[in-house]
C-alpha positions as protocol buffer text, in pm:
chain_id: "A"
residue {
  index: 1
  type: UNK
  ca { x: 1589 y: 1459 z: 1322 }
}
residue {
  index: 2
  type: UNK
  ca { x: 1351 y: 1320 z: 1045 }
}
residue {
  index: 3
  type: UNK
  ca { x: 1023 y: 1189 z: 1163 }
}
residue {
  index: 4
  type: UNK
  ca { x: 1092 y: 819 z: 1047 }
}
residue {
  index: 5
  type: UNK
  ca { x: 1490 y: 824 z: 1135 }
}
residue {
  index: 6
  type: UNK
  ca { x: 1610 y: 480 z: 1209 }
}
residue {
  index: 7
  type: UNK
  ca { x: 1269 y: 307 z: 1133 }
}
residue {
  index: 8
  type: UNK
  ca { x: 1271 y: 38 z: 847 }
}
residue {
  index: 9
  type: UNK
  ca { x: 979 y: 18 z: 594 }
}
residue {
  index: 10
  type: UNK
  ca { x: 869 y: -253 z: 330 }
}
residue {
  index: 11
  type: UNK
  ca { x: 666 y: -111 z: 38 }
}
residue {
  index: 12
  type: UNK
  ca { x: 515 y: -364 z: -202 }
}
residue {
  index: 13
  type: UNK
  ca { x: 404 y: -225 z: -550 }
}
residue {
  index: 14
  type: UNK
  ca { x: 677 y: 22 z: -535 }
}
residue {
  index: 15
  type: UNK
  ca { x: 772 y: 20 z: -899 }
}
residue {
  index: 16
  type: UNK
  ca { x: 475 y: 279 z: -973 }
}
residue {
  index: 17
  type: UNK
  ca { x: 183 y: 441 z: -871 }
}
residue {
  index: 18
  type: UNK
  ca { x: 93 y: 488 z: -520 }
}
residue {
  index: 19
  type: UNK
  ca { x: 329 y: 240 z: -401 }
}
residue {
  index: 20
  type: UNK
  ca { x: 637 y: 437 z: -553 }
}
residue {
  index: 21
  type: UNK
  ca { x: 497 y: 764 z: -417 }
}
residue {
  index: 22
  type: UNK
  ca { x: 485 y: 649 z: -65 }
}
residue {
  index: 23
  type: UNK
  ca { x: 832 y: 467 z: -70 }
}
residue {
  index: 24
  type: UNK
  ca { x: 966 y: 811 z: -172 }
}
residue {
  index: 25
  type: UNK
  ca { x: 818 y: 997 z: 106 }
}
residue {
  index: 26
  type: UNK
  ca { x: 910 y: 755 z: 386 }
}
residue {
  index: 27
  type: UNK
  ca { x: 1263 y: 774 z: 240 }
}
residue {
  index: 28
  type: UNK
  ca { x: 1267 y: 1139 z: 243 }
}
residue {
  index: 29
  type: UNK
  ca { x: 1156 y: 1123 z: 591 }
}
residue {
  index: 30
  type: UNK
  ca { x: 1454 y: 913 z: 705 }
}
residue {
  index: 31
  type: UNK
  ca { x: 1325 y: 549 z: 680 }
}
residue {
  index: 32
  type: UNK
  ca { x: 1541 y: 292 z: 540 }
}
residue {
  index: 33
  type: UNK
  ca { x: 1339 y: 143 z: 260 }
}
residue {
  index: 34
  type: UNK
  ca { x: 1293 y: -203 z: 115 }
}
residue {
  index: 35
  type: UNK
  ca { x: 1098 y: -154 z: -204 }
}
residue {
  index: 36
  type: UNK
  ca { x: 962 y: -463 z: -409 }
}
residue {
  index: 37
  type: UNK
  ca { x: 800 y: -522 z: -720 }
}
residue {
  index: 38
  type: UNK
  ca { x: 814 y: -772 z: -1032 }
}
residue {
  index: 39
  type: UNK
  ca { x: 1002 y: -493 z: -1242 }
}
residue {
  index: 40
  type: UNK
  ca { x: 1360 y: -483 z: -1097 }
}
residue {
  index: 41
  type: UNK
  ca { x: 1452 y: -213 z: -1359 }
}
residue {
  index: 42
  type: UNK
  ca { x: 1191 y: 4 z: -1208 }
}
residue {
  index: 43
  type: UNK
  ca { x: 1307 y: -52 z: -845 }
}
residue {
  index: 44
  type: UNK
  ca { x: 1677 y: 33 z: -953 }
}
residue {
  index: 45
  type: UNK
  ca { x: 1545 y: 353 z: -1118 }
}
residue {
  index: 46
  type: UNK
  ca { x: 1369 y: 448 z: -793 }
}
residue {
  index: 47
  type: UNK
  ca { x: 1674 y: 349 z: -599 }
}
residue {
  index: 48
  type: UNK
  ca { x: 1909 y: 577 z: -819 }
}
residue {
  index: 49
  type: UNK
  ca { x: 1651 y: 870 z: -761 }
}
residue {
  index: 50
  type: UNK
  ca { x: 1655 y: 830 z: -382 }
}
residue {
  index: 51
  type: UNK
  ca { x: 2012 y: 770 z: -263 }
}
residue {
  index: 52
  type: UNK
  ca { x: 2192 y: 1097 z: -369 }
}
residue {
  index: 53
  type: UNK
  ca { x: 1961 y: 1234 z: -97 }
}
residue {
  index: 54
  type: UNK
  ca { x: 2100 y: 984 z: 144 }
}
residue {
  index: 55
  type: UNK
  ca { x: 1849 y: 736 z: 158 }
}
residue {
  index: 56
  type: UNK
  ca { x: 1908 y: 366 z: 224 }
}
residue {
  index: 57
  type: UNK
  ca { x: 1725 y: 167 z: -34 }
}
residue {
  index: 58
  type: UNK
  ca { x: 1727 y: -183 z: -73 }
}
residue {
  index: 59
  type: UNK
  ca { x: 1527 y: -322 z: -383 }
}
residue {
  index: 60
  type: UNK
  ca { x: 1411 y: -681 z: -413 }
}
residue {
  index: 61
  type: UNK
  ca { x: 1212 y: -827 z: -687 }
}
residue {
  index: 62
  type: UNK
  ca { x: 917 y: -1021 z: -573 }
}
residue {
  index: 63
  type: UNK
  ca { x: 601 y: -1153 z: -774 }
}
residue {
  index: 64
  type: UNK
  ca { x: 351 y: -1138 z: -454 }
}
residue {
  index: 65
  type: UNK
  ca { x: 174 y: -1434 z: -578 }
}
residue {
  index: 66
  type: UNK
  ca { x: 483 y: -1655 z: -474 }
}
residue {
  index: 67
  type: UNK
  ca { x: 487 y: -1697 z: -111 }
}
residue {
  index: 68
  type: UNK
  ca { x: 846 y: -1801 z: -90 }
}
residue {
  index: 69
  type: UNK
  ca { x: 931 y: -1465 z: -302 }
}
residue {
  index: 70
  type: UNK
  ca { x: 743 y: -1279 z: -8 }
}
residue {
  index: 71
  type: UNK
  ca { x: 938 y: -1446 z: 277 }
}
residue {
  index: 72
  type: UNK
  ca { x: 1245 y: -1359 z: 90 }
}
residue {
  index: 73
  type: UNK
  ca { x: 1171 y: -1000 z: 76 }
}
residue {
  index: 74
  type: UNK
  ca { x: 1136 y: -995 z: 438 }
}
residue {
  index: 75
  type: UNK
  ca { x: 1455 y: -1208 z: 492 }
}
residue {
  index: 76
  type: UNK
  ca { x: 1663 y: -961 z: 284 }
}
residue {
  index: 77
  type: UNK
  ca { x: 1491 y: -667 z: 459 }
}
residue {
  index: 78
  type: UNK
  ca { x: 1602 y: -792 z: 799 }
}
residue {
  index: 79
  type: UNK
  ca { x: 1941 y: -904 z: 698 }
}
residue {
  index: 80
  type: UNK
  ca { x: 2012 y: -551 z: 541 }
}
residue {
  index: 81
  type: UNK
  ca { x: 1846 y: -326 z: 814 }
}
residue {
  index: 82
  type: UNK
  ca { x: 1799 y: -540 z: 1124 }
}
residue {
  index: 83
  type: UNK
  ca { x: 1429 y: -561 z: 1132 }
}
residue {
  index: 84
  type: UNK
  ca { x: 1081 y: -409 z: 1010 }
}
residue {
  index: 85
  type: UNK
  ca { x: 905 y: -143 z: 1168 }
}
residue {
  index: 86
  type: UNK
  ca { x: 653 y: -56 z: 884 }
}
residue {
  index: 87
  type: UNK
  ca { x: 473 y: -243 z: 629 }
}
residue {
  index: 88
  type: UNK
  ca { x: 307 y: -97 z: 324 }
}
residue {
  index: 89
  type: UNK
  ca { x: 103 y: -310 z: 113 }
}
residue {
  index: 90
  type: UNK
  ca { x: 32 y: -173 z: -218 }
}
residue {
  index: 91
  type: UNK
  ca { x: 55 y: -444 z: -458 }
}
residue {
  index: 92
  type: UNK
  ca { x: -254 y: -575 z: -664 }
}
residue {
  index: 93
  type: UNK
  ca { x: -323 y: -744 z: -980 }
}
residue {
  index: 94
  type: UNK
  ca { x: -620 y: -810 z: -1188 }
}
residue {
  index: 95
  type: UNK
  ca { x: -709 y: -445 z: -1242 }
}
residue {
  index: 96
  type: UNK
  ca { x: -847 y: -474 z: -1608 }
}
residue {
  index: 97
  type: UNK
  ca { x: -1233 y: -410 z: -1673 }
}
residue {
  index: 98
  type: UNK
  ca { x: -1425 y: -754 z: -1653 }
}
residue {
  index: 99
  type: UNK
  ca { x: -1772 y: -803 z: -1548 }
}
residue {
  index: 100
  type: UNK
  ca { x: -1906 y: -1074 z: -1320 }
}
residue {
  index: 101
  type: UNK
  ca { x: -2030 y: -1299 z: -1608 }
}
residue {
  index: 102
  type: UNK
  ca { x: -1674 y: -1284 z: -1774 }
}
residue {
  index: 103
  type: UNK
  ca { x: -1476 y: -1341 z: -1467 }
}
residue {
  index: 104
  type: UNK
  ca { x: -1297 y: -1702 z: -1481 }
}
residue {
  index: 105
  type: UNK
  ca { x: -1137 y: -1839 z: -1181 }
}
residue {
  index: 106
  type: UNK
  ca { x: -776 y: -1754 z: -1299 }
}
residue {
  index: 107
  type: UNK
  ca { x: -856 y: -1395 z: -1325 }
}
residue {
  index: 108
  type: UNK
  ca { x: -1044 y: -1403 z: -972 }
}
residue {
  index: 109
  type: UNK
  ca { x: -759 y: -1592 z: -819 }
}
residue {
  index: 110
  type: UNK
  ca { x: -502 y: -1334 z: -961 }
}
residue {
  index: 111
  type: UNK
  ca { x: -712 y: -1063 z: -752 }
}
residue {
  index: 112
  type: UNK
  ca { x: -713 y: -1239 z: -456 }
}
residue {
  index: 113
  type: UNK
  ca { x: -356 y: -1385 z: -429 }
}
residue {
  index: 114
  type: UNK
  ca { x: -196 y: -1072 z: -555 }
}
residue {
  index: 115
  type: UNK
  ca { x: -411 y: -836 z: -335 }
}
residue {
  index: 116
  type: UNK
  ca { x: -559 y: -1001 z: -1 }
}
residue {
  index: 117
  type: UNK
  ca { x: -346 y: -1317 z: 24 }
}
residue {
  index: 118
  type: UNK
  ca { x: -26 y: -1146 z: -50 }
}
residue {
  index: 119
  type: UNK
  ca { x: -114 y: -874 z: 204 }
}
residue {
  index: 120
  type: UNK
  ca { x: -185 y: -1112 z: 476 }
}
residue {
  index: 121
  type: UNK
  ca { x: 126 y: -1299 z: 407 }
}
residue {
  index: 122
  type: UNK
  ca { x: 346 y: -986 z: 432 }
}
residue {
  index: 123
  type: UNK
  ca { x: 175 y: -922 z: 766 }
}
residue {
  index: 124
  type: UNK
  ca { x: 249 y: -1270 z: 884 }
}
residue {
  index: 125
  type: UNK
  ca { x: 617 y: -1257 z: 766 }
}
residue {
  index: 126
  type: UNK
  ca { x: 674 y: -923 z: 925 }
}
residue {
  index: 127
  type: UNK
  ca { x: 491 y: -992 z: 1219 }
}
residue {
  index: 128
  type: UNK
  ca { x: 762 y: -1103 z: 1451 }
}
residue {
  index: 129
  type: UNK
  ca { x: 993 y: -795 z: 1372 }
}
residue {
  index: 130
  type: UNK
  ca { x: 684 y: -551 z: 1408 }
}
residue {
  index: 131
  type: UNK
  ca { x: 626 y: -702 z: 1759 }
}
residue {
  index: 132
  type: UNK
  ca { x: 993 y: -661 z: 1852 }
}
residue {
  index: 133
  type: UNK
  ca { x: 974 y: -288 z: 1711 }
}
residue {
  index: 134
  type: UNK
  ca { x: 730 y: -169 z: 1985 }
}
residue {
  index: 135
  type: UNK
  ca { x: 612 y: 94 z: 1719 }
}
residue {
  index: 136
  type: UNK
  ca { x: 503 y: -165 z: 1452 }
}
residue {
  index: 137
  type: UNK
  ca { x: 260 y: 17 z: 1165 }
}
residue {
  index: 138
  type: UNK
  ca { x: 94 y: -185 z: 898 }
}
residue {
  index: 139
  type: UNK
  ca { x: -90 y: 11 z: 591 }
}
residue {
  index: 140
  type: UNK
  ca { x: -275 y: -180 z: 353 }
}
residue {
  index: 141
  type: UNK
  ca { x: -460 y: -41 z: 19 }
}
residue {
  index: 142
  type: UNK
  ca { x: -812 y: -88 z: -65 }
}
residue {
  index: 143
  type: UNK
  ca { x: -1011 y: 71 z: -308 }
}
residue {
  index: 144
  type: UNK
  ca { x: -1327 y: 263 z: -376 }
}
residue {
  index: 145
  type: UNK
  ca { x: -1399 y: 29 z: -663 }
}
residue {
  index: 146
  type: UNK
  ca { x: -1477 y: -237 z: -401 }
}
residue {
  index: 147
  type: UNK
  ca { x: -1641 y: -2 z: -157 }
}
residue {
  index: 148
  type: UNK
  ca { x: -1887 y: 135 z: -411 }
}
residue {
  index: 149
  type: UNK
  ca { x: -1920 y: -193 z: -613 }
}
residue {
  index: 150
  type: UNK
  ca { x: -1794 y: -22 z: -928 }
}
residue {
  index: 151
  type: UNK
  ca { x: -1936 y: -224 z: -1229 }
}
residue {
  index: 152
  type: UNK
  ca { x: -1644 y: -409 z: -1412 }
}
residue {
  index: 153
  type: UNK
  ca { x: -1431 y: -455 z: -1110 }
}
residue {
  index: 154
  type: UNK
  ca { x: -1603 y: -724 z: -939 }
}
residue {
  index: 155
  type: UNK
  ca { x: -1284 y: -957 z: -867 }
}
residue {
  index: 156
  type: UNK
  ca { x: -1071 y: -653 z: -813 }
}
residue {
  index: 157
  type: UNK
  ca { x: -1316 y: -496 z: -547 }
}
residue {
  index: 158
  type: UNK
  ca { x: -1373 y: -838 z: -416 }
}
residue {
  index: 159
  type: UNK
  ca { x: -1001 y: -877 z: -329 }
}
residue {
  index: 160
  type: UNK
  ca { x: -993 y: -498 z: -173 }
}
residue {
  index: 161
  type: UNK
  ca { x: -1267 y: -548 z: 54 }
}
residue {
  index: 162
  type: UNK
  ca { x: -1112 y: -855 z: 170 }
}
residue {
  index: 163
  type: UNK
  ca { x: -818 y: -633 z: 250 }
}
residue {
  index: 164
  type: UNK
  ca { x: -1026 y: -421 z: 453 }
}
residue {
  index: 165
  type: UNK
  ca { x: -1127 y: -741 z: 655 }
}
residue {
  index: 166
  type: UNK
  ca { x: -776 y: -861 z: 740 }
}
residue {
  index: 167
  type: UNK
  ca { x: -707 y: -509 z: 851 }
}
residue {
  index: 168
  type: UNK
  ca { x: -968 y: -515 z: 1119 }
}
residue {
  index: 169
  type: UNK
  ca { x: -869 y: -847 z: 1234 }
}
residue {
  index: 170
  type: UNK
  ca { x: -493 y: -765 z: 1241 }
}
residue {
  index: 171
  type: UNK
  ca { x: -562 y: -479 z: 1428 }
}
residue {
  index: 172
  type: UNK
  ca { x: -747 y: -657 z: 1721 }
}
residue {
  index: 173
  type: UNK
  ca { x: -505 y: -954 z: 1746 }
}
residue {
  index: 174
  type: UNK
  ca { x: -202 y: -734 z: 1730 }
}
residue {
  index: 175
  type: UNK
  ca { x: -307 y: -435 z: 1897 }
}
residue {
  index: 176
  type: UNK
  ca { x: -167 y: -581 z: 2245 }
}
residue {
  index: 177
  type: UNK
  ca { x: 174 y: -562 z: 2085 }
}
residue {
  index: 178
  type: UNK
  ca { x: 161 y: -169 z: 2012 }
}
residue {
  index: 179
  type: UNK
  ca { x: 107 y: -281 z: 1613 }
}
residue {
  index: 180
  type: UNK
  ca { x: -143 y: -47 z: 1453 }
}
residue {
  index: 181
  type: UNK
  ca { x: -326 y: -169 z: 1124 }
}
residue {
  index: 182
  type: UNK
  ca { x: -488 y: 56 z: 905 }
}
residue {
  index: 183
  type: UNK
  ca { x: -603 y: 56 z: 538 }
}
residue {
  index: 184
  type: UNK
  ca { x: -667 y: 355 z: 294 }
}
residue {
  index: 185
  type: UNK
  ca { x: -871 y: 398 z: 12 }
}
residue {
  index: 186
  type: UNK
  ca { x: -713 y: 617 z: -242 }
}
residue {
  index: 187
  type: UNK
  ca { x: -842 y: 829 z: -524 }
}
residue {
  index: 188
  type: UNK
  ca { x: -520 y: 952 z: -661 }
}
residue {
  index: 189
  type: UNK
  ca { x: -426 y: 1071 z: -1020 }
}
residue {
  index: 190
  type: UNK
  ca { x: -82 y: 984 z: -1119 }
}
residue {
  index: 191
  type: UNK
  ca { x: 104 y: 1149 z: -1387 }
}
residue {
  index: 192
  type: UNK
  ca { x: 45 y: 844 z: -1627 }
}
residue {
  index: 193
  type: UNK
  ca { x: -323 y: 890 z: -1541 }
}
residue {
  index: 194
  type: UNK
  ca { x: -343 y: 1247 z: -1611 }
}
residue {
  index: 195
  type: UNK
  ca { x: -168 y: 1216 z: -1936 }
}
residue {
  index: 196
  type: UNK
  ca { x: -366 y: 924 z: -2068 }
}
residue {
  index: 197
  type: UNK
  ca { x: -705 y: 953 z: -1948 }
}
residue {
  index: 198
  type: UNK
  ca { x: -794 y: 1316 z: -1939 }
}
residue {
  index: 199
  type: UNK
  ca { x: -1169 y: 1247 z: -1962 }
}
residue {
  index: 200
  type: UNK
  ca { x: -1170 y: 1003 z: -1677 }
}
residue {
  index: 201
  type: UNK
  ca { x: -983 y: 1260 z: -1468 }
}
residue {
  index: 202
  type: UNK
  ca { x: -1266 y: 1525 z: -1550 }
}
residue {
  index: 203
  type: UNK
  ca { x: -1519 y: 1315 z: -1426 }
}
residue {
  index: 204
  type: UNK
  ca { x: -1363 y: 1242 z: -1105 }
}
residue {
  index: 205
  type: UNK
  ca { x: -1293 y: 1605 z: -1044 }
}
residue {
  index: 206
  type: UNK
  ca { x: -1648 y: 1692 z: -1111 }
}
residue {
  index: 207
  type: UNK
  ca { x: -1747 y: 1467 z: -822 }
}
residue {
  index: 208
  type: UNK
  ca { x: -1526 y: 1625 z: -566 }
}
residue {
  index: 209
  type: UNK
  ca { x: -1617 y: 1930 z: -371 }
}
residue {
  index: 210
  type: UNK
  ca { x: -1242 y: 2036 z: -385 }
}
residue {
  index: 211
  type: UNK
  ca { x: -1272 y: 2006 z: -779 }
}
residue {
  index: 212
  type: UNK
  ca { x: -964 y: 1825 z: -805 }
}
residue {
  index: 213
  type: UNK
  ca { x: -792 y: 1495 z: -768 }
}
residue {
  index: 214
  type: UNK
  ca { x: -488 y: 1490 z: -588 }
}
residue {
  index: 215
  type: UNK
  ca { x: -144 y: 1320 z: -602 }
}
residue {
  index: 216
  type: UNK
  ca { x: 26 y: 1061 z: -403 }
}
residue {
  index: 217
  type: UNK
  ca { x: 309 y: 1273 z: -255 }
}
residue {
  index: 218
  type: UNK
  ca { x: 106 y: 1590 z: -198 }
}
residue {
  index: 219
  type: UNK
  ca { x: -221 y: 1451 z: -64 }
}
residue {
  index: 220
  type: UNK
  ca { x: -195 y: 1104 z: 15 }
}
residue {
  index: 221
  type: UNK
  ca { x: 142 y: 1093 z: 188 }
}
residue {
  index: 222
  type: UNK
  ca { x: 80 y: 1311 z: 462 }
}
residue {
  index: 223
  type: UNK
  ca { x: -189 y: 1070 z: 614 }
}
residue {
  index: 224
  type: UNK
  ca { x: 25 y: 776 z: 582 }
}
residue {
  index: 225
  type: UNK
  ca { x: 327 y: 924 z: 737 }
}
residue {
  index: 226
  type: UNK
  ca { x: 109 y: 1040 z: 1029 }
}
residue {
  index: 227
  type: UNK
  ca { x: -19 y: 694 z: 1061 }
}
residue {
  index: 228
  type: UNK
  ca { x: 318 y: 511 z: 1061 }
}
residue {
  index: 229
  type: UNK
  ca { x: 476 y: 785 z: 1312 }
}
residue {
  index: 230
  type: UNK
  ca { x: 466 y: 783 z: 1670 }
}
residue {
  index: 231
  type: UNK
  ca { x: 169 y: 1045 z: 1638 }
}
residue {
  index: 232
  type: UNK
  ca { x: -44 y: 778 z: 1479 }
}
residue {
  index: 233
  type: UNK
  ca { x: -11 y: 540 z: 1765 }
}
residue {
  index: 234
  type: UNK
  ca { x: -397 y: 584 z: 1877 }
}
residue {
  index: 235
  type: UNK
  ca { x: -551 y: 497 z: 1522 }
}
residue {
  index: 236
  type: UNK
  ca { x: -603 y: 126 z: 1428 }
}
residue {
  index: 237
  type: UNK
  ca { x: -837 y: -100 z: 1245 }
}
residue {
  index: 238
  type: UNK
  ca { x: -970 y: 193 z: 1047 }
}
residue {
  index: 239
  type: UNK
  ca { x: -1051 y: 251 z: 693 }
}
residue {
  index: 240
  type: UNK
  ca { x: -937 y: 625 z: 551 }
}
residue {
  index: 241
  type: UNK
  ca { x: -1090 y: 752 z: 227 }
}
residue {
  index: 242
  type: UNK
  ca { x: -833 y: 972 z: 57 }
}
residue {
  index: 243
  type: UNK
  ca { x: -1076 y: 1103 z: -208 }
}
residue {
  index: 244
  type: UNK
  ca { x: -1093 y: 1492 z: -187 }
}
residue {
  index: 245
  type: UNK
  ca { x: -1464 y: 1448 z: -49 }
}
residue {
  index: 246
  type: UNK
  ca { x: -1593 y: 1224 z: -311 }
}
residue {
  index: 247
  type: UNK
  ca { x: -1750 y: 997 z: -36 }
}
residue {
  index: 248
  type: UNK
  ca { x: -1875 y: 1249 z: 191 }
}
residue {
  index: 249
  type: UNK
  ca { x: -2147 y: 1124 z: 421 }
}
residue {
  index: 250
  type: UNK
  ca { x: -2415 y: 1341 z: 481 }
}
């Protein structure tokens, strides 16, 4: 029996990057997957990739800045699979370089609404079903850009640090229901990043004691798979750096 057999997961931002990679790994480990993002054609591509191996995949288009669309994703997932056991929040906007003096309200609000607010709203909509699950799991996504205060990523970093805050609050409020809430901060190189930014990749690799930057499926997914499984039931309210030792504390 696969580790997540019979469980149902919602993965936001599943059209590309870390969200897509995690959706694949959860499906390969037996979970029913509701995948959502704005680009329906990318969701259909992922569905076509996963279904031949027996995965149950429900693609639902969603702009996470629209609360009604968030509600629709959860409703469709419950109608199709009967509940929600796992929520993986990966969606995030306002990721372009923009220094503080150039940040306008619209750009800052896009960062907040697509990241912290969307994560909270998905948590809220999924809560009744996670509570019924008895092994509810929430994984949010933050970033070293916020943790480090990287220049040019003020709005993005602000939103990502807010996600860490709602993670801790969710862990405290919902622990009594057996729901765990954790957040990870991935420094992961997608195929697109490796192809388009080789110099940036080299710079990151030079900072890691391991001398390499990992991938979602091989290096990030094992941690997430552990946290959403029964084995991860004692871990909650934690921020996990998935960075090959770049942020090692001495």
